[in-house]
Amino acid sequence: MQITSSQLRQKYLDFFRSKNHAIIPSAPLVPENDASVLFNTAGMQPLVPYLLGEKHPMGNRLADVQKCVRTGDIDDVGDDTHCTFFEMLGNWSLGDYFKKGSIEMSWEFLTSLDWLGLDPKMISVTVFEGDENAPRDEESADIWANLGMPRERIAYLPAEDNWWAAGPTGPCGPDTEIFYWVGEGEPQGNKWTHSKEWMEIWNNVFMQFNKKADGTLESLPAQNVDTGMGLERTLAVINGKKTVYNTDLFENTIEHIKRIVGESHFNERGARIIADHLRTAVHMISDGVKPSNTDRGYVLRRLIRRAIREAHKMGHEDACLAQVARDFIHIYQDVYESVRNNETVIIDEITMEEAKFQKTIKHWIKEYFKMLDEKNKNLEFSQIIPEGMLLGDFLETNPHILKGEEAFYLFETYGLPIEMIIELSQESGMKVDVEWFSQSMQTHQDLSRTASAGMFKGWLADHSDVTISLHTACHLMLAGLRKVLGEHVMQAGSNITPERLRFDFTHPEKMTPEQIQAVEDYVNGALKAHITVTMTEEPKDNAKARGVLGAFWEKYPETVKVYKMVGDDGVTYSEELCGGPHVEESSKMGTFKIQKEEASSAGVRRIKAVLQ
Ligand code: SER
């Protein structure tokens, strides 16, 4: 069957409408009431409150097409299946049907000649093999078998593959995943996950549990179903393609990029990366994100800059991204109002960001060269890089080691993301001393930032005693906030100067005066107990398993630093993952006072506090 992306969206919604599902619109990419994630990374994210038990106004059976962004696999983009933006076709049961209903409907939609009509012989599935949290999912396996799925095409896999959770806490459960054969000849093998020849197209999650902050599972009020079918991947397999880049969502753009860079310079993977990143940028901007050095804006900036780099690598150094962005505006304007209404903003932002980076990257080369050879300091840019020479070629002929402090200087001075510095350097045979760089970062930053989430965790303005004391106070305060308000409180950002600490954290409502007082009391109680601060290094998994507080675990090295604050009363007032620095003991810290508590953004509160 040949089918377009628009037809597939339509068929999916029509099918679930015929099964009594209410069709709900896609939520924006930027979560409206959830400060713990930068973007919706799954179709279920906007529905979390309903999966946890709140009543949905549209009923117990819902279906939609949800825009999602995942940048965790950014290095895989350009292979056959990975994209940073994707649309997830989803259907939900909120305490209505469960495993049987869900699997039977998926099977019908995929294989019935009235719907997608895919060949059942090309399909395989996985189910949960069981562990201490939930039993081996024989129920799902039997349902599949009854539908005609041969037993040898049903693989039982561990939680790593077949347990789905949106994040460290929240609704979760075992799942069954559906794969389609895209290899040559007859379908083969018995382990579909992580195989290039079996493409995962649909994931049906049986959401029965809520994972709490302490790591334990509690049963949800209802047994829910959350399914997510990747539009891009499904479109590819229905049309007999091996890659999502060969579908109507990308095909013309890849050809367009070929015309822009010229056939002889063209590189398929590079073109896919440009297309993917621009498509994501178009949607991000359409939902209100602007390039910047923090949070969402940083992710967007990084995507645009990576796309520019790919164009450079193909020898194309003139501005070209707006042309590519227009292709995607054309494709999505009929699907998403946000794209239709924001054409000018999208093009302007991309054009400006591209121009800015073209300038930055030239500075970078110049600064880099200066670092290599002090005597070139006074040379003009054109004297350093011969006229007409491509930046990429220049880099290739100048392989050197880029020291951590140099990388750090480039980061600080020009805002060049470390990933970009590393990528540029690797491409040209240079090495970056990443370890030194991280140390520089850690002494300058309160915590770490995540590259994939792109979230900066704030800075210590200097290393004066008072700034370091305020940093220690931040840890105590976070522990106090979690004690007083609850374990949903997570750090969302911080900034510390000698004058005050500023601290953002997730919490849905204004704190009462009593709560503020209780948090102050907690911190001052710790100070009265003369806390001593100890730092230990331990394997990340250990710290995580022990329940040490921290965000963005995935971005920490295998060995992490944990700061523990214990009073002379033997109480542990705080234990948190951190890069430091902190005071050794609290005798000179004074008294802690919260000066202001206000809204920072949706679901995020901001405290300003001092030590006096
Ligand atoms: N939440 C699951 C996923 O994102 C199914 O929708 O894969």
Short mmCIF file of C-alpha atoms in Angstrom, two decimals, residues 408 411-412 436-447 457-463 467 471 494 496 579-581:
data_model
loop_
_atom_site.label_atom_id
_atom_site.label_comp_id
_atom_site.label_asym_id
_atom_site.label_seq_id
_atom_site.Cartn_x
_atom_site.Cartn_y
_atom_site.Cartn_z
CA PHE A 408 36.43 26.43 28.43
CA PHE A 411 32.66 28.20 25.82
CA GLU A 412 32.71 31.21 28.11
CA TRP A 436 39.81 19.28 32.41
CA PHE A 437 36.88 21.04 30.87
CA SER A 438 34.40 19.38 33.20
CA GLN A 439 36.49 20.34 36.19
CA SER A 440 36.50 23.96 35.06
CA MET A 441 32.77 23.77 34.60
CA GLN A 442 32.18 22.20 37.95
CA THR A 443 34.04 24.81 39.88
CA HIS A 444 32.04 27.45 38.06
CA GLN A 445 28.68 25.84 38.14
CA ASP A 446 26.37 24.92 40.91
CA LEU A 447 25.62 21.58 39.39
CA LYS A 457 21.75 24.40 36.36
CA GLY A 458 23.09 27.82 37.25
CA TRP A 459 26.35 29.35 38.26
CA LEU A 460 28.32 30.33 41.26
CA ALA A 461 29.30 33.89 40.45
CA ASP A 462 32.63 33.48 42.26
CA HIS A 463 34.36 31.36 44.85
CA THR A 467 29.04 32.48 47.75
CA HIS A 471 25.68 27.18 47.82
CA SER A 494 19.95 28.25 40.51
CA ILE A 496 24.34 32.36 43.36
CA GLY A 579 30.11 19.17 41.70
CA GLY A 580 30.80 21.49 44.67
CA PRO A 581 32.32 23.55 46.13
#
